[in-house]
Amino acid sequence: MKNQEKDLKNEDTGSTRRKLTKDELTALCRRVEAHRQKFREYTRMVE
């Protein structure tokens, strides 16, 4: 699961080649944040 987070971060840095609109940027941030929250909940359940 950790690798997935790394991939997300790499996607963010790679996408700067193409200018993102503000809307796309906020949508991406929300998606990443939602993913992080789900990941935290999952790790809590596993422990």
PDB file with one MODEL, atoms N, CA, C and O in Angstrom:
MODEL        1
ATOM      1  N   MET A   1       0.828  -1.202   0.000  1.00  0.00           N
ATOM      2  CA  MET A   1       0.000   0.000   0.000  1.00  0.00           C
ATOM      3  C   MET A   1       0.870   1.263   0.000  1.00  0.00           C
ATOM      4  O   MET A   1       0.507   2.270  -0.607  1.00  0.00           O
ATOM      5  N   LYS A   2       2.008   1.203   0.678  1.00  0.00           N
ATOM      6  CA  LYS A   2       2.914   2.363   0.721  1.00  0.00           C
ATOM      7  C   LYS A   2       3.370   2.752  -0.684  1.00  0.00           C
ATOM      8  O   LYS A   2       3.475   3.937  -1.002  1.00  0.00           O
ATOM      9  N   ASN A   3       3.639   1.753  -1.521  1.00  0.00           N
ATOM     10  CA  ASN A   3       4.086   2.035  -2.883  1.00  0.00           C
ATOM     11  C   ASN A   3       3.054   2.848  -3.648  1.00  0.00           C
ATOM     12  O   ASN A   3       3.401   3.717  -4.448  1.00  0.00           O
ATOM     13  N   GLN A   4       1.777   2.557  -3.394  1.00  0.00           N
ATOM     14  CA  GLN A   4       0.717   3.299  -4.074  1.00  0.00           C
ATOM     15  C   GLN A   4       0.806   4.783  -3.747  1.00  0.00           C
ATOM     16  O   GLN A   4       0.636   5.632  -4.622  1.00  0.00           O
ATOM     17  N   GLU A   5       1.071   5.088  -2.489  1.00  0.00           N
ATOM     18  CA  GLU A   5       1.186   6.494  -2.096  1.00  0.00           C
ATOM     19  C   GLU A   5       2.360   7.149  -2.805  1.00  0.00           C
ATOM     20  O   GLU A   5       2.271   8.300  -3.230  1.00  0.00           O
ATOM     21  N   LYS A   6       3.465   6.415  -2.934  1.00  0.00           N
ATOM     22  CA  LYS A   6       4.633   6.952  -3.645  1.00  0.00           C
ATOM     23  C   LYS A   6       4.266   7.243  -5.093  1.00  0.00           C
ATOM     24  O   LYS A   6       4.652   8.273  -5.645  1.00  0.00           O
ATOM     25  N   ASP A   7       3.511   6.319  -5.711  1.00  0.00           N
ATOM     26  CA  ASP A   7       3.083   6.518  -7.089  1.00  0.00           C
ATOM     27  C   ASP A   7       2.244   7.782  -7.217  1.00  0.00           C
ATOM     28  O   ASP A   7       2.399   8.542  -8.173  1.00  0.00           O
ATOM     29  N   LEU A   8       1.357   8.004  -6.254  1.00  0.00           N
ATOM     30  CA  LEU A   8       0.524   9.205  -6.291  1.00  0.00           C
ATOM     31  C   LEU A   8       1.391  10.453  -6.255  1.00  0.00           C
ATOM     32  O   LEU A   8       1.154  11.405  -6.999  1.00  0.00           O
ATOM     33  N   LYS A   9       2.398  10.444  -5.386  1.00  0.00           N
ATOM     34  CA  LYS A   9       3.284  11.605  -5.280  1.00  0.00           C
ATOM     35  C   LYS A   9       4.055  11.814  -6.582  1.00  0.00           C
ATOM     36  O   LYS A   9       4.230  12.949  -7.026  1.00  0.00           O
ATOM     37  N   ASN A  10       4.516  10.719  -7.195  1.00  0.00           N
ATOM     38  CA  ASN A  10       5.238  10.825  -8.458  1.00  0.00           C
ATOM     39  C   ASN A  10       4.331  11.385  -9.547  1.00  0.00           C
ATOM     40  O   ASN A  10       4.767  12.179 -10.381  1.00  0.00           O
ATOM     41  N   GLU A  11       3.072  10.970  -9.537  1.00  0.00           N
ATOM     42  CA  GLU A  11       2.101  11.487 -10.497  1.00  0.00           C
ATOM     43  C   GLU A  11       1.993  13.002 -10.361  1.00  0.00           C
ATOM     44  O   GLU A  11       1.971  13.726 -11.357  1.00  0.00           O
ATOM     45  N   ASP A  12       1.928  13.469  -9.120  1.00  0.00           N
ATOM     46  CA  ASP A  12       1.802  14.901  -8.876  1.00  0.00           C
ATOM     47  C   ASP A  12       2.968  15.664  -9.496  1.00  0.00           C
ATOM     48  O   ASP A  12       2.756  16.659 -10.188  1.00  0.00           O
ATOM     49  N   THR A  13       4.193  15.210  -9.256  1.00  0.00           N
ATOM     50  CA  THR A  13       5.358  15.930  -9.754  1.00  0.00           C
ATOM     51  C   THR A  13       5.461  15.800 -11.270  1.00  0.00           C
ATOM     52  O   THR A  13       5.886  16.739 -11.943  1.00  0.00           O
ATOM     53  N   GLY A  14       5.079  14.653 -11.812  1.00  0.00           N
ATOM     54  CA  GLY A  14       5.160  14.438 -13.249  1.00  0.00           C
ATOM     55  C   GLY A  14       4.159  15.282 -14.011  1.00  0.00           C
ATOM     56  O   GLY A  14       4.408  15.676 -15.151  1.00  0.00           O
ATOM     57  N   SER A  15       3.019  15.561 -13.377  1.00  0.00           N
ATOM     58  CA  SER A  15       1.947  16.265 -14.076  1.00  0.00           C
ATOM     59  C   SER A  15       2.229  17.759 -14.222  1.00  0.00           C
ATOM     60  O   SER A  15       1.489  18.460 -14.912  1.00  0.00           O
ATOM     61  N   THR A  16       3.291  18.255 -13.580  1.00  0.00           N
ATOM     62  CA  THR A  16       3.575  19.688 -13.684  1.00  0.00           C
ATOM     63  C   THR A  16       4.049  20.059 -15.091  1.00  0.00           C
ATOM     64  O   THR A  16       4.073  21.236 -15.450  1.00  0.00           O
ATOM     65  N   ARG A  17       4.423  19.057 -15.881  1.00  0.00           N
ATOM     66  CA  ARG A  17       4.828  19.335 -17.261  1.00  0.00           C
ATOM     67  C   ARG A  17       3.674  19.981 -18.024  1.00  0.00           C
ATOM     68  O   ARG A  17       3.878  20.897 -18.820  1.00  0.00           O
ATOM     69  N   ARG A  18       2.459  19.491 -17.769  1.00  0.00           N
ATOM     70  CA  ARG A  18       1.258  20.070 -18.369  1.00  0.00           C
ATOM     71  C   ARG A  18       0.602  20.918 -17.297  1.00  0.00           C
ATOM     72  O   ARG A  18       0.296  20.428 -16.210  1.00  0.00           O
ATOM     73  N   LYS A  19       0.385  22.189 -17.601  1.00  0.00           N
ATOM     74  CA  LYS A  19      -0.206  23.086 -16.598  1.00  0.00           C
ATOM     75  C   LYS A  19      -1.594  22.592 -16.198  1.00  0.00           C
ATOM     76  O   LYS A  19      -2.466  22.387 -17.042  1.00  0.00           O
ATOM     77  N   LEU A  20      -1.774  22.407 -14.902  1.00  0.00           N
ATOM     78  CA  LEU A  20      -3.079  21.992 -14.395  1.00  0.00           C
ATOM     79  C   LEU A  20      -3.914  23.228 -14.083  1.00  0.00           C
ATOM     80  O   LEU A  20      -3.402  24.232 -13.588  1.00  0.00           O
ATOM     81  N   THR A  21      -5.197  23.136 -14.379  1.00  0.00           N
ATOM     82  CA  THR A  21      -6.079  24.237 -13.999  1.00  0.00           C
ATOM     83  C   THR A  21      -6.318  24.156 -12.499  1.00  0.00           C
ATOM     84  O   THR A  21      -6.087  23.119 -11.877  1.00  0.00           O
ATOM     85  N   LYS A  22      -6.778  25.250 -11.929  1.00  0.00           N
ATOM     86  CA  LYS A  22      -7.021  25.278 -10.479  1.00  0.00           C
ATOM     87  C   LYS A  22      -8.036  24.207 -10.073  1.00  0.00           C
ATOM     88  O   LYS A  22      -7.889  23.561  -9.036  1.00  0.00           O
ATOM     89  N   ASP A  23      -9.074  24.027 -10.910  1.00  0.00           N
ATOM     90  CA  ASP A  23     -10.093  23.015 -10.618  1.00  0.00           C
ATOM     91  C   ASP A  23      -9.485  21.623 -10.593  1.00  0.00           C
ATOM     92  O   ASP A  23      -9.763  20.834  -9.690  1.00  0.00           O
ATOM     93  N   GLU A  24      -8.655  21.321 -11.584  1.00  0.00           N
ATOM     94  CA  GLU A  24      -8.012  20.004 -11.641  1.00  0.00           C
ATOM     95  C   GLU A  24      -7.134  19.791 -10.414  1.00  0.00           C
ATOM     96  O   GLU A  24      -7.086  18.700  -9.845  1.00  0.00           O
ATOM     97  N   LEU A  25      -6.450  20.841 -10.025  1.00  0.00           N
ATOM     98  CA  LEU A  25      -5.545  20.756  -8.880  1.00  0.00           C
ATOM     99  C   LEU A  25      -6.314  20.464  -7.593  1.00  0.00           C
ATOM    100  O   LEU A  25      -5.916  19.597  -6.815  1.00  0.00           O
ATOM    101  N   THR A  26      -7.406  21.180  -7.368  1.00  0.00           N
ATOM    102  CA  THR A  26      -8.185  20.947  -6.145  1.00  0.00           C
ATOM    103  C   THR A  26      -8.811  19.557  -6.164  1.00  0.00           C
ATOM    104  O   THR A  26      -8.886  18.895  -5.129  1.00  0.00           O
ATOM    105  N   ALA A  27      -9.259  19.114  -7.336  1.00  0.00           N
ATOM    106  CA  ALA A  27      -9.843  17.774  -7.445  1.00  0.00           C
ATOM    107  C   ALA A  27      -8.790  16.720  -7.113  1.00  0.00           C
ATOM    108  O   ALA A  27      -9.070  15.749  -6.410  1.00  0.00           O
ATOM    109  N   LEU A  28      -7.591  16.920  -7.621  1.00  0.00           N
ATOM    110  CA  LEU A  28      -6.496  15.983  -7.361  1.00  0.00           C
ATOM    111  C   LEU A  28      -6.168  15.959  -5.873  1.00  0.00           C
ATOM    112  O   LEU A  28      -5.996  14.891  -5.287  1.00  0.00           O
ATOM    113  N   CYS A  29      -6.081  17.135  -5.268  1.00  0.00           N
ATOM    114  CA  CYS A  29      -5.778  17.216  -3.834  1.00  0.00           C
ATOM    115  C   CYS A  29      -6.835  16.504  -3.014  1.00  0.00           C
ATOM    116  O   CYS A  29      -6.516  15.779  -2.072  1.00  0.00           O
ATOM    117  N   ARG A  30      -8.097  16.709  -3.373  1.00  0.00           N
ATOM    118  CA  ARG A  30      -9.185  16.049  -2.638  1.00  0.00           C
ATOM    119  C   ARG A  30      -9.081  14.545  -2.782  1.00  0.00           C
ATOM    120  O   ARG A  30      -9.285  13.809  -1.817  1.00  0.00           O
ATOM    121  N   ARG A  31      -8.758  14.078  -4.005  1.00  0.00           N
ATOM    122  CA  ARG A  31      -8.655  12.637  -4.244  1.00  0.00           C
ATOM    123  C   ARG A  31      -7.537  12.040  -3.408  1.00  0.00           C
ATOM    124  O   ARG A  31      -7.705  10.988  -2.790  1.00  0.00           O
ATOM    125  N   VAL A  32      -6.392  12.717  -3.390  1.00  0.00           N
ATOM    126  CA  VAL A  32      -5.247  12.230  -2.612  1.00  0.00           C
ATOM    127  C   VAL A  32      -5.591  12.229  -1.127  1.00  0.00           C
ATOM    128  O   VAL A  32      -5.264  11.281  -0.413  1.00  0.00           O
ATOM    129  N   GLU A  33      -6.242  13.276  -0.665  1.00  0.00           N
ATOM    130  CA  GLU A  33      -6.608  13.363   0.753  1.00  0.00           C
ATOM    131  C   GLU A  33      -7.590  12.257   1.129  1.00  0.00           C
ATOM    132  O   GLU A  33      -7.463  11.650   2.192  1.00  0.00           O
ATOM    133  N   ALA A  34      -8.569  11.993   0.263  1.00  0.00           N
ATOM    134  CA  ALA A  34      -9.533  10.924   0.528  1.00  0.00           C
ATOM    135  C   ALA A  34      -8.816   9.579   0.586  1.00  0.00           C
ATOM    136  O   ALA A  34      -9.130   8.730   1.421  1.00  0.00           O
ATOM    137  N   HIS A  35      -7.852   9.398  -0.311  1.00  0.00           N
ATOM    138  CA  HIS A  35      -7.081   8.159  -0.341  1.00  0.00           C
ATOM    139  C   HIS A  35      -6.297   7.998   0.959  1.00  0.00           C
ATOM    140  O   HIS A  35      -6.255   6.908   1.531  1.00  0.00           O
ATOM    141  N   ARG A  36      -5.683   9.068   1.420  1.00  0.00           N
ATOM    142  CA  ARG A  36      -4.911   9.016   2.667  1.00  0.00           C
ATOM    143  C   ARG A  36      -5.804   8.643   3.842  1.00  0.00           C
ATOM    144  O   ARG A  36      -5.421   7.844   4.697  1.00  0.00           O
ATOM    145  N   GLN A  37      -7.003   9.231   3.877  1.00  0.00           N
ATOM    146  CA  GLN A  37      -7.926   8.965   4.979  1.00  0.00           C
ATOM    147  C   GLN A  37      -8.338   7.495   4.985  1.00  0.00           C
ATOM    148  O   GLN A  37      -8.350   6.854   6.035  1.00  0.00           O
ATOM    149  N   LYS A  38      -8.676   6.965   3.811  1.00  0.00           N
ATOM    150  CA  LYS A  38      -9.056   5.554   3.716  1.00  0.00           C
ATOM    151  C   LYS A  38      -7.902   4.680   4.159  1.00  0.00           C
ATOM    152  O   LYS A  38      -8.091   3.685   4.858  1.00  0.00           O
ATOM    153  N   PHE A  39      -6.702   5.059   3.745  1.00  0.00           N
ATOM    154  CA  PHE A  39      -5.506   4.288   4.101  1.00  0.00           C
ATOM    155  C   PHE A  39      -5.307   4.274   5.616  1.00  0.00           C
ATOM    156  O   PHE A  39      -4.986   3.234   6.192  1.00  0.00           O
ATOM    157  N   ARG A  40      -5.498   5.435   6.267  1.00  0.00           N
ATOM    158  CA  ARG A  40      -5.362   5.512   7.728  1.00  0.00           C
ATOM    159  C   ARG A  40      -6.384   4.618   8.416  1.00  0.00           C
ATOM    160  O   ARG A  40      -6.054   3.890   9.353  1.00  0.00           O
ATOM    161  N   GLU A  41      -7.644   4.678   7.940  1.00  0.00           N
ATOM    162  CA  GLU A  41      -8.697   3.843   8.525  1.00  0.00           C
ATOM    163  C   GLU A  41      -8.339   2.374   8.362  1.00  0.00           C
ATOM    164  O   GLU A  41      -8.525   1.577   9.282  1.00  0.00           O
ATOM    165  N   TYR A  42      -7.827   2.019   7.195  1.00  0.00           N
ATOM    166  CA  TYR A  42      -7.452   0.632   6.923  1.00  0.00           C
ATOM    167  C   TYR A  42      -6.346   0.167   7.865  1.00  0.00           C
ATOM    168  O   TYR A  42      -6.422  -0.930   8.417  1.00  0.00           O
ATOM    169  N   THR A  43      -5.324   0.992   8.050  1.00  0.00           N
ATOM    170  CA  THR A  43      -4.222   0.591   8.934  1.00  0.00           C
ATOM    171  C   THR A  43      -4.715   0.461  10.368  1.00  0.00           C
ATOM    172  O   THR A  43      -4.227  -0.392  11.109  1.00  0.00           O
ATOM    173  N   ARG A  44      -5.674   1.294  10.774  1.00  0.00           N
ATOM    174  CA  ARG A  44      -6.232   1.186  12.126  1.00  0.00           C
ATOM    175  C   ARG A  44      -6.947  -0.146  12.296  1.00  0.00           C
ATOM    176  O   ARG A  44      -6.820  -0.795  13.334  1.00  0.00           O
ATOM    177  N   MET A  45      -7.701  -0.554  11.277  1.00  0.00           N
ATOM    178  CA  MET A  45      -8.430  -1.824  11.346  1.00  0.00           C
ATOM    179  C   MET A  45      -7.465  -3.001  11.426  1.00  0.00           C
ATOM    180  O   MET A  45      -7.711  -3.966  12.150  1.00  0.00           O
ATOM    181  N   VAL A  46      -6.380  -2.916  10.689  1.00  0.00           N
ATOM    182  CA  VAL A  46      -5.418  -4.023  10.636  1.00  0.00           C
ATOM    183  C   VAL A  46      -4.704  -4.201  11.975  1.00  0.00           C
ATOM    184  O   VAL A  46      -4.444  -5.328  12.394  1.00  0.00           O
ATOM    185  N   GLU A  47      -4.390  -3.101  12.642  1.00  0.00           N
ATOM    186  CA  GLU A  47      -3.653  -3.184  13.910  1.00  0.00           C
ATOM    187  C   GLU A  47      -4.435  -3.908  14.995  1.00  0.00           C
ATOM    188  O   GLU A  47      -3.945  -4.056  16.115  1.00  0.00           O
TER     189      GLU A  47
ENDMDL
END
